[in-house]
């Protein structure tokens, strides 16, 4: 197997701070899409109260956290597998489930293909249509699965991100369930990454899917609960699948502070409600302001970020570089397969940060166009 190419991601505030000779706290990060209200205040209290746990190994069973998640989703704890961020599970899946040939829809999160490459597997890609606002091509996916017959099956897994990153598109739960039914019949794995589904819970299949033997749903505490530095994610699947995932992971994947913080975050329903209300309202305000910029085109979003194209004549890398010099980090999506060279993604942040971004974009576009 050759060396696996390192993916580029948003959120690398450390590299930007080193490069610009600035402190991380002076940068405004629109490139990773994290809850702008930050974690629940209960998280700080829980961490401060858990210092006595540091001289011990963390609970390898993540007992309390797994039980809290199981309660939340009304499933048995045996249906929940914890990971060091959902990324650890994404990378464990090809080997744990023996997936050699995976179907993906581009543009999407680059780590799915990276995980397959690392496991020595193969990827077949379908492209979402830009003219259809990058909606998931459900009919084509269904047809692809239906073509797989037991004797001559060439695909053994399909992975969908719902809502999808970086496009923000989400399909209906009913459509994903239709795919799940076909995948189940054909003996094909269906993995649904619902990292951003907290922003559109009606599109999640999690409450319905955990009893299916061929479906895995991935979730994360990173984005909505605002804990990217602590690395907590999980998968919900049938108990036998959870066992396979757990045997593919190292022990103590989730550290003690991650477990304590995640538990505190999940219990603060008021903060969760406040965060959701804030982001949905601010997403509308930011979208309206960005849509008024001359020549920019926005795509509808079901998540806490906005995917957009800069005007003709602009390149995503040029705008990203220009914003970076001002301390504003945005996600250049030009290198994401299926997106074009004018594509960028920006997170919904605080009102003040969002206004600053719109003003900086507006100035940059005016300088070039006048
Ligand atoms: C779609 C998607 N899935 C999964 C992840 C990994 O998240 P984490 O490992 O922090 O849970 C990311 C991170 O950016 C993502 O964008």
Coordinates of C-alpha atoms and ligand atoms in Angstrom, one line a residue:
X1 CA 0.0 0.0 0.0
X2 CA 1.4 3.5 -0.9
X3 CA 1.5 6.4 1.5
X4 CA -1.9 7.8 2.2
X5 CA -2.2 11.5 1.2
X6 CA -2.8 13.7 4.2
X7 CA -6.2 15.4 4.0
X8 CA -6.6 19.2 4.4
X9 CA -9.2 20.2 7.1
X10 CA -10.6 23.3 8.6
X11 CA -9.9 24.2 12.2
X12 CA -6.1 24.2 12.1
X13 CA -5.8 27.3 14.2
X14 CA -2.5 26.2 15.5
X15 CA -0.8 26.2 12.1
X16 CA -2.4 29.6 11.2
X17 CA -1.2 31.1 14.5
X18 CA 2.4 29.9 14.0
X19 CA 2.4 31.1 10.4
X20 CA 0.9 34.5 11.2
X21 CA 2.9 35.0 14.4
X22 CA -0.3 35.5 16.4
X23 CA -1.9 33.9 19.4
X24 CA -4.7 31.4 18.7
X25 CA -7.1 33.5 20.7
X26 CA -6.8 36.4 18.2
X27 CA -8.0 34.3 15.2
X28 CA -11.6 33.9 14.2
X29 CA -12.2 30.4 13.0
X30 CA -14.9 30.0 10.4
X31 CA -13.2 26.9 8.9
X32 CA -14.3 24.4 11.6
X33 CA -18.0 24.5 12.3
X34 CA -18.3 24.5 16.1
X35 CA -21.1 25.8 18.3
X36 CA -20.5 29.5 18.6
X37 CA -22.0 29.6 22.1
X38 CA -19.2 27.2 23.1
X39 CA -19.7 24.2 25.4
X40 CA -22.3 24.2 28.2
X41 CA -21.0 26.0 31.3
X42 CA -21.6 22.7 33.1
X43 CA -18.7 21.3 31.2
X44 CA -16.2 23.7 32.9
X45 CA -17.6 22.8 36.3
X46 CA -17.5 19.1 35.6
X47 CA -13.9 19.2 34.4
X48 CA -12.9 21.2 37.4
X49 CA -14.6 18.7 39.7
X50 CA -13.0 15.7 38.0
X51 CA -9.3 16.5 38.6
X52 CA -9.0 13.6 40.9
X53 CA -9.6 11.2 37.9
X54 CA -6.4 12.2 36.2
X55 CA -4.1 9.9 38.1
X56 CA -6.3 6.9 37.0
X57 CA -6.9 5.3 33.6
X58 CA -10.2 6.4 32.1
X59 CA -13.1 3.9 32.2
X60 CA -12.5 1.8 29.1
X61 CA -16.2 0.9 29.0
X62 CA -17.3 4.6 29.0
X63 CA -20.0 3.2 31.2
X64 CA -21.8 6.4 32.3
X65 CA -21.5 8.2 29.0
X66 CA -22.6 5.2 27.0
X67 CA -25.6 4.7 29.3
X68 CA -26.5 8.4 29.0
X69 CA -26.4 8.2 25.2
X70 CA -28.4 5.0 25.2
X71 CA -31.0 6.7 27.3
X72 CA -31.1 9.7 25.0
X73 CA -31.7 7.5 21.9
X74 CA -33.8 4.9 23.7
X75 CA -31.5 2.0 22.7
X76 CA -29.6 -0.5 24.8
X77 CA -26.1 0.5 25.8
X78 CA -24.8 -2.5 23.9
X79 CA -25.8 -0.6 20.7
X80 CA -23.3 2.3 21.4
X81 CA -19.6 2.3 20.6
X82 CA -17.5 5.2 21.7
X83 CA -14.5 6.6 19.8
X84 CA -11.8 9.3 20.1
X85 CA -13.9 11.6 18.0
X86 CA -16.1 10.1 15.3
X87 CA -12.9 10.1 13.2
X88 CA -11.6 7.1 15.1
X89 CA -14.7 5.2 14.2
X90 CA -14.5 6.3 10.5
X91 CA -11.0 4.9 10.3
X92 CA -11.9 1.7 12.2
X93 CA -14.9 0.9 10.0
X94 CA -13.3 -0.5 6.8
X95 CA -11.3 -3.1 8.7
X96 CA -13.8 -3.8 11.5
X97 CA -16.6 -4.4 9.0
X98 CA -14.4 -5.8 6.2
X99 CA -15.4 -3.2 3.7
X100 CA -13.2 -3.5 0.6
X101 CA -15.3 -1.4 -1.8
X102 CA -17.2 1.7 -0.6
X103 CA -19.5 4.0 -2.5
X104 CA -19.3 7.8 -1.6
X105 CA -21.1 10.8 -3.0
X106 CA -18.8 13.8 -3.7
X107 CA -18.3 16.5 -2.6
X108 CA -18.0 15.2 0.9
X109 CA -15.7 14.8 3.9
X110 CA -12.3 13.7 2.8
X111 CA -11.6 11.2 5.6
X112 CA -14.0 8.6 4.3
X113 CA -11.8 8.0 1.2
X114 CA -8.6 8.4 3.4
X115 CA -9.9 5.7 5.7
X116 CA -10.5 3.3 2.8
X117 CA -7.0 4.1 1.3
X118 CA -5.4 3.4 4.7
X119 CA -7.2 0.0 4.9
X120 CA -6.2 -0.8 1.3
X121 CA -9.8 -0.6 0.0
X122 CA -11.4 0.8 -3.1
X123 CA -13.8 3.7 -3.5
X124 CA -16.4 4.4 -6.2
X125 CA -17.7 7.9 -6.3
X126 CA -20.9 9.4 -7.5
X127 CA -21.1 13.1 -7.9
X128 CA -23.9 15.2 -6.6
X129 CA -25.2 17.6 -9.2
X130 CA -24.3 21.3 -8.7
X131 CA -27.4 22.3 -10.7
X132 CA -29.5 20.3 -8.2
X133 CA -27.8 22.3 -5.4
X134 CA -25.7 19.2 -4.5
X135 CA -28.7 17.2 -3.3
X136 CA -27.8 13.6 -2.6
X137 CA -28.7 11.6 -5.8
X138 CA -31.0 9.1 -4.0
X139 CA -32.4 7.5 -7.1
X140 CA -29.0 6.8 -8.5
X141 CA -27.9 5.4 -5.2
X142 CA -30.9 3.1 -5.0
X143 CA -30.3 1.9 -8.5
X144 CA -26.7 1.2 -7.7
X145 CA -27.6 -0.9 -4.7
X146 CA -30.4 -2.7 -6.5
X147 CA -27.9 -3.8 -9.2
X148 CA -25.8 -5.6 -6.6
X149 CA -27.0 -9.2 -6.6
X150 CA -25.9 -11.7 -3.9
X151 CA -23.8 -13.8 -6.3
X152 CA -22.0 -11.0 -8.1
X153 CA -21.8 -8.2 -5.6
X154 CA -19.0 -5.8 -6.1
X155 CA -19.9 -3.1 -3.5
X156 CA -19.8 -3.9 0.2
X157 CA -20.5 -0.5 1.7
X158 CA -22.0 2.9 1.1
X159 CA -21.3 5.9 3.3
X160 CA -23.4 9.0 3.3
X161 CA -23.0 12.2 5.3
X162 CA -26.3 13.7 6.3
X163 CA -26.3 16.7 6.5
X164 CA -23.3 16.6 4.1
X165 CA -20.1 18.5 4.7
X166 CA -19.1 20.7 3.0
X167 CA -22.3 21.3 1.0
X168 CA -24.8 21.5 3.9
X169 CA -27.4 19.5 2.0
X170 CA -29.5 16.9 3.9
X171 CA -31.9 14.4 2.6
X172 CA -35.1 13.2 4.2
X173 CA -34.9 10.4 6.8
X174 CA -37.4 8.5 4.6
X175 CA -34.9 8.5 1.7
X176 CA -32.1 7.2 3.9
X177 CA -34.4 4.5 5.3
X178 CA -35.2 3.5 1.7
X179 CA -31.5 3.0 1.0
X180 CA -31.1 1.2 4.3
X181 CA -33.8 -1.3 3.4
X182 CA -32.2 -2.1 0.0
X183 CA -28.7 -2.3 1.6
X184 CA -30.1 -4.6 4.3
X185 CA -31.6 -6.9 1.6
X186 CA -28.4 -7.0 -0.5
X187 CA -26.1 -7.5 2.5
X188 CA -24.4 -4.2 2.0
X189 CA -23.2 -1.9 4.8
X190 CA -24.9 1.5 5.0
X191 CA -22.9 4.0 7.2
X192 CA -24.6 7.4 7.8
X193 CA -22.4 10.1 9.3
X194 CA -24.8 12.3 11.3
X195 CA -22.1 14.6 12.8
X196 CA -24.2 17.7 11.9
X197 CA -27.6 16.1 12.4
X198 CA -28.2 18.0 15.7
X199 CA -29.2 20.9 13.5
X200 CA -31.9 19.0 11.7
X201 CA -33.0 16.2 14.0
X202 CA -36.1 15.4 11.8
X203 CA -33.6 14.2 9.1
X204 CA -31.8 11.7 11.5
X205 CA -32.4 8.0 11.2
X206 CA -30.8 7.3 14.5
X207 CA -34.1 6.8 16.5
X208 CA -35.2 4.2 13.9
X209 CA -32.0 2.5 12.6
X210 CA -30.2 0.9 15.5
X211 CA -32.1 -2.4 15.2
X212 CA -30.8 -3.0 11.6
X213 CA -27.9 -5.3 11.3
X214 CA -26.3 -3.6 8.3
X215 CA -26.6 0.1 9.4
X216 CA -24.2 2.2 11.4
X217 CA -24.9 5.8 12.4
X218 CA -22.1 8.0 13.5
X219 CA -22.4 11.0 15.8
X220 CA -20.0 13.5 17.4
X221 CA -19.8 15.6 20.5
X222 CA -17.4 17.9 18.6
X223 CA -19.7 20.3 16.6
X224 CA -23.0 20.9 18.4
X225 CA -21.7 20.3 21.9
X226 CA -18.6 22.4 21.2
X227 CA -15.9 19.9 22.4
X228 CA -13.5 19.5 19.5
X229 CA -10.4 19.5 21.7
X230 CA -11.7 16.6 23.8
X231 CA -12.3 14.1 21.0
X232 CA -15.6 12.3 21.7
X233 CA -17.7 10.6 19.1
X234 CA -19.9 7.4 18.9
X235 CA -21.6 5.0 16.7
X236 CA -25.0 3.4 17.1
X237 CA -25.5 0.0 15.5
X238 CA -26.6 -3.6 16.3
X239 CA -24.8 -5.1 19.3
X240 CA -22.7 -7.5 17.1
X241 CA -21.6 -4.6 15.0
X242 CA -20.7 -2.5 18.1
X243 CA -18.6 -5.5 19.2
X244 CA -16.7 -5.6 15.9
X245 CA -16.1 -1.8 16.1
X246 CA -14.9 -2.1 19.7
X247 CA -12.5 -4.9 18.9
X248 CA -10.9 -2.7 16.2
X249 CA -10.2 0.2 18.6
X250 CA -7.5 0.5 21.2
X251 CA -8.5 0.5 24.9
X252 CA -9.1 3.8 26.6
X253 CA -10.0 5.6 23.4
X254 CA -11.9 8.3 25.2
X255 CA -10.0 10.0 28.0
X256 CA -11.4 10.8 31.4
X257 CA -12.0 14.5 30.8
X258 CA -13.7 13.7 27.5
X259 CA -16.1 11.3 29.2
X260 CA -16.9 13.7 32.1
X261 CA -17.3 16.7 29.7
X262 CA -19.5 14.8 27.3
X263 CA -21.8 13.7 30.0
X264 CA -22.1 17.2 31.4
X265 CA -22.8 18.6 27.9
X266 CA -25.5 16.0 27.2
X267 CA -27.3 16.7 30.4
X268 CA -27.6 20.5 29.8
X269 CA -30.7 20.5 27.6
X270 CA -31.3 24.2 28.1
X271 CA -27.9 25.0 26.6
X272 CA -28.6 22.6 23.7
X273 CA -31.9 24.3 23.0
X274 CA -30.4 27.8 23.2
X275 CA -27.6 26.8 20.9
X276 CA -29.9 25.4 18.3
X277 CA -32.2 28.4 18.3
X278 CA -29.2 30.8 18.1
X279 CA -27.5 29.0 15.2
X280 CA -30.7 28.6 13.1
X281 CA -31.5 32.3 13.5
X282 CA -28.0 33.4 12.9
X283 CA -27.7 31.1 9.8
X284 CA -30.6 32.9 8.2
X285 CA -29.1 36.3 9.0
X286 CA -25.6 35.4 7.7
X287 CA -27.0 33.7 4.6
X288 CA -29.1 36.8 3.7
X289 CA -26.0 39.0 4.2
X290 CA -23.7 36.8 2.1
X291 CA -26.4 36.4 -0.6
X292 CA -26.4 40.2 -1.0
X293 CA -22.7 40.2 -1.9
X294 CA -22.4 40.8 -5.7
X295 CA -21.8 37.7 -7.7
X296 CA -21.8 35.2 -4.8
X297 CA -24.0 32.1 -4.9
X298 CA -25.2 30.3 -1.8
X299 CA -26.4 26.7 -1.4
X300 CA -29.1 25.8 1.1
X301 CA -27.8 24.5 4.4
X302 CA -29.3 22.2 7.0
X303 CA -26.1 22.5 9.2
X304 CA -24.2 25.2 11.1
X305 CA -22.2 26.3 8.1
X306 CA -22.8 27.8 4.7
X307 CA -21.4 26.5 1.4
X308 CA -21.0 29.1 -1.3
X309 CA -19.3 30.1 -4.5
X310 CA -17.4 33.3 -5.0
X311 CA -18.1 35.4 -8.1
X312 CA -16.5 34.4 -11.5
X313 CA -13.0 35.6 -11.6
X314 CA -12.3 34.9 -8.0
X315 CA -10.6 31.8 -6.6
X316 CA -11.3 30.2 -3.2
X317 CA -7.6 30.0 -2.4
X318 CA -7.2 33.8 -3.1
X319 CA -10.1 34.7 -0.8
X320 CA -8.9 32.2 1.9
X321 CA -5.4 33.7 1.8
X322 CA -6.7 37.3 2.0
X323 CA -9.0 36.5 4.9
X324 CA -6.2 34.6 6.7
X325 CA -4.0 37.7 6.7
X326 CA -6.9 39.5 8.6
X327 CA -7.1 36.6 11.1
X328 CA -10.3 35.2 9.6
X329 CA -10.0 31.5 8.8
X330 CA -12.4 30.1 6.2
X331 CA -12.5 26.7 4.5
X332 CA -11.2 26.7 0.9
X333 CA -13.1 23.8 -0.8
X334 CA -11.5 24.1 -4.2
X335 CA -9.6 20.8 -3.7
X336 CA -12.7 18.9 -2.6
X337 CA -13.6 16.5 -5.5
X338 CA -16.9 17.6 -7.0
X339 CA -16.7 21.2 -5.9
X340 CA -15.3 24.0 -8.1
X341 CA -12.4 26.4 -7.6
X342 CA -14.7 29.2 -6.3
X343 CA -16.2 27.1 -3.5
X344 CA -15.8 28.0 0.1
X345 CA -17.5 26.9 3.4
X346 CA -18.0 29.3 6.4
X347 CA -19.2 28.4 9.8
X348 CA -22.1 30.3 11.5
X349 CA -20.4 32.1 14.4
X350 CA -21.5 34.9 16.8
X351 CA -23.4 37.9 15.3
X352 CA -20.3 40.1 15.7
X353 CA -17.9 37.6 14.1
X354 CA -20.4 37.0 11.2
X355 CA -20.7 40.8 10.6
X356 CA -17.0 41.1 10.5
X357 CA -16.7 38.3 7.9
X358 CA -19.4 39.8 5.7
X359 CA -17.7 43.2 5.9
X360 CA -14.3 41.7 5.0
X361 CA -15.7 39.8 2.1
X362 CA -17.6 42.8 0.9
X363 CA -14.4 44.9 1.0
X364 CA -12.3 42.3 -0.8
X365 CA -14.9 41.9 -3.5
X366 CA -15.3 45.7 -3.9
X367 CA -11.5 46.2 -4.2
X368 CA -11.3 43.6 -7.0
X369 CA -14.4 44.7 -8.9
X370 CA -14.1 48.4 -8.9
Ligands
LIG1 C1 -18.6 15.2 8.4 C2 -17.7 15.0 9.4 N1 -17.7 13.8 10.1 C3 -16.8 13.5 11.0 C4 -15.9 14.5 11.5 C5 -14.9 14.1 12.6 O1 -15.4 14.7 13.8 P1 -14.9 14.3 15.2 O2 -13.8 13.3 15.0 O3 -14.4 15.5 15.8 O4 -16.1 13.7 15.9 C6 -15.8 15.7 10.9 C7 -14.8 16.7 11.3 O5 -14.7 17.8 10.7 C8 -16.8 16.0 9.8 O6 -16.8 17.2 9.2

